mmCIF file of C-alpha atoms in Angstrom:
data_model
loop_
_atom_site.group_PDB
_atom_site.id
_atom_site.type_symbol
_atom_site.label_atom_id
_atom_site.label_comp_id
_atom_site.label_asym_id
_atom_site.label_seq_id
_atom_site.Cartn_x
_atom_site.Cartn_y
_atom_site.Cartn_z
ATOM 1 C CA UNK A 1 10.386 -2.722 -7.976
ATOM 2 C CA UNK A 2 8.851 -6.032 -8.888
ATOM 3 C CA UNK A 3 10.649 -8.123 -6.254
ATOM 4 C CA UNK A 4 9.048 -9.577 -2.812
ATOM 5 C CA UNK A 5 10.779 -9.092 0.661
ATOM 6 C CA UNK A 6 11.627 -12.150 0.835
ATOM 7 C CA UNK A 7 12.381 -15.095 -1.836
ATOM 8 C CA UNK A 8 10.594 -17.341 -0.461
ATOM 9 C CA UNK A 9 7.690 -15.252 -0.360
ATOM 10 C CA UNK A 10 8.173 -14.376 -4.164
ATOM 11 C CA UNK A 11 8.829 -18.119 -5.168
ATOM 12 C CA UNK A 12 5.235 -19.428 -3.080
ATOM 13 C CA UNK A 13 3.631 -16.425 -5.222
ATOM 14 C CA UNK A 14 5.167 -17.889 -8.224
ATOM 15 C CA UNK A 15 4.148 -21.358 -7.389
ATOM 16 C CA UNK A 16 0.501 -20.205 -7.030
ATOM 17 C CA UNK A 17 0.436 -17.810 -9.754
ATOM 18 C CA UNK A 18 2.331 -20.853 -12.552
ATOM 19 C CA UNK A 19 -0.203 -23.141 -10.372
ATOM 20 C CA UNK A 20 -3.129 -21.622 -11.211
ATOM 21 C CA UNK A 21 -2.417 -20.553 -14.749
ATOM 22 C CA UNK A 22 -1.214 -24.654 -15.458
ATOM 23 C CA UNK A 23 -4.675 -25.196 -14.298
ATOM 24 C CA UNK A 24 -6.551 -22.826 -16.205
ATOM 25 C CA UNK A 25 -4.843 -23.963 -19.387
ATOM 26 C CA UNK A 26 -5.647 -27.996 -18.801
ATOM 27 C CA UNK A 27 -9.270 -27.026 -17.765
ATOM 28 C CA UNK A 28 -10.001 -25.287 -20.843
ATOM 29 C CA UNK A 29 -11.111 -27.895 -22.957
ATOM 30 C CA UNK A 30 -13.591 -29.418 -20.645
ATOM 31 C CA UNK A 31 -14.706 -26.492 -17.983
ATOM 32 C CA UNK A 32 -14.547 -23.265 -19.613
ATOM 33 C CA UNK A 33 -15.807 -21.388 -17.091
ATOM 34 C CA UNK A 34 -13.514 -22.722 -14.355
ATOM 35 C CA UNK A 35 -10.958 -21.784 -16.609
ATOM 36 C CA UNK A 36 -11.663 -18.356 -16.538
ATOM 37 C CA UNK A 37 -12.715 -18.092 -13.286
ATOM 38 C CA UNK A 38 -8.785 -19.115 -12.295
ATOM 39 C CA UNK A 39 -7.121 -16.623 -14.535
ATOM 40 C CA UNK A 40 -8.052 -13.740 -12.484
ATOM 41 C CA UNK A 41 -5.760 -15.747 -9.133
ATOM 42 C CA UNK A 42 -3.173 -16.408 -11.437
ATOM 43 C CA UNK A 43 -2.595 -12.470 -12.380
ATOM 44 C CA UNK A 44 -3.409 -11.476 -8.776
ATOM 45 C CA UNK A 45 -0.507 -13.824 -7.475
ATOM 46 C CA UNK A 46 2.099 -13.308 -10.282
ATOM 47 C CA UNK A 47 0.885 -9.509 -9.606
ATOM 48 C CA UNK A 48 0.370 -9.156 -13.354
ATOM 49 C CA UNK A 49 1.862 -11.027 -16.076
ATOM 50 C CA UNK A 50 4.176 -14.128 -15.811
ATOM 51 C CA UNK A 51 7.019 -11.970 -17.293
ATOM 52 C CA UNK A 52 6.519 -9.630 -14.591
ATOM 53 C CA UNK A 53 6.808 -12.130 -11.908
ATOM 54 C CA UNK A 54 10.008 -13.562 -13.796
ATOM 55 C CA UNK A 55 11.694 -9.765 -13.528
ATOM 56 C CA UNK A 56 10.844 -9.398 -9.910
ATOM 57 C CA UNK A 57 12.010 -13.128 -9.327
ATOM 58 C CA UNK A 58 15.638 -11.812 -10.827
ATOM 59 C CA UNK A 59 15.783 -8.877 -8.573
ATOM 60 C CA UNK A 60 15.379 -10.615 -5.604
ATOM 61 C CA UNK A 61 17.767 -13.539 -6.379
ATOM 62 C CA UNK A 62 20.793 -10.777 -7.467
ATOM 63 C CA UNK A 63 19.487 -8.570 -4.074
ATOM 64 C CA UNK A 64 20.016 -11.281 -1.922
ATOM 65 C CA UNK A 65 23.510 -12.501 -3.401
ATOM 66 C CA UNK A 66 24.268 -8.551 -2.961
ATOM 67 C CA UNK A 67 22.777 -9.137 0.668
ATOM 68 C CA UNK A 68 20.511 -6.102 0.025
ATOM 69 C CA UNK A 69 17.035 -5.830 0.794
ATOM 70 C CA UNK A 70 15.123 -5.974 -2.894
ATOM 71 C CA UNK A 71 13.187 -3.166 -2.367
ATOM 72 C CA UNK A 72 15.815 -0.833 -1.614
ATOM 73 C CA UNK A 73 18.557 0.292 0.973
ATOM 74 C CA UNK A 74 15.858 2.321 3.427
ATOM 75 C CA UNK A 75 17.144 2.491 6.580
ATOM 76 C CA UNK A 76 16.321 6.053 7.849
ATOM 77 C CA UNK A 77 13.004 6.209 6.080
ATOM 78 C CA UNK A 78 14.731 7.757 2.773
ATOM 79 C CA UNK A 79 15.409 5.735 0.033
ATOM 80 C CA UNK A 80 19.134 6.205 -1.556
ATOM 81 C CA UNK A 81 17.536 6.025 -4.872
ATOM 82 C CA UNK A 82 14.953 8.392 -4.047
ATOM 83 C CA UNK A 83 14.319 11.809 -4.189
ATOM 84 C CA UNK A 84 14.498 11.829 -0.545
ATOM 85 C CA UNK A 85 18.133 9.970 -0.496
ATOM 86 C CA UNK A 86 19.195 12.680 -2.410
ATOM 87 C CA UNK A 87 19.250 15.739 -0.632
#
């Protein structure tokens, strides 16, 4: 649910997100306003919260040791997990 396609992809979100929010926090004291003008890239790339981003970064490392695709086995359009896998 919260994991990337790919890990990569999921880790350079991660590095922007923790990037940005590691920035916000040092520029607080000095430039408020650039402060807050970065928290808003820092939730857009960690899609949320940090703990969020930490979840998703779990499912993708146990999907790929599995050597499943993290958002799902959808081969034929209909997700096993789904209501659509089901019938």
């Amino acid at each position: 649910m919260f994991a990337s396609k790919s890990l990569a992809a999921h880790a350079a979100r991660g590095v922007i997100g923790l990037g940005t929010l590691a920035a916000s926090a040092l520029l607080a004291r000095d430039l408020l306003w650039a402060s807050i003008a970065l928290l808003p890239v820092a939730l857009v790339a960690l899609r949320g919260c940090p703990m969020c981003w930490t979840v998703g970064l779990i499912q993708a490392v146990v999907a790929r040791a599995r050597g499943e695709r993290p958002d799902g086995v959808c081969d034929d359009g209909g997700c096993a997990g789904g209501p659509a896998g089901r019938g």
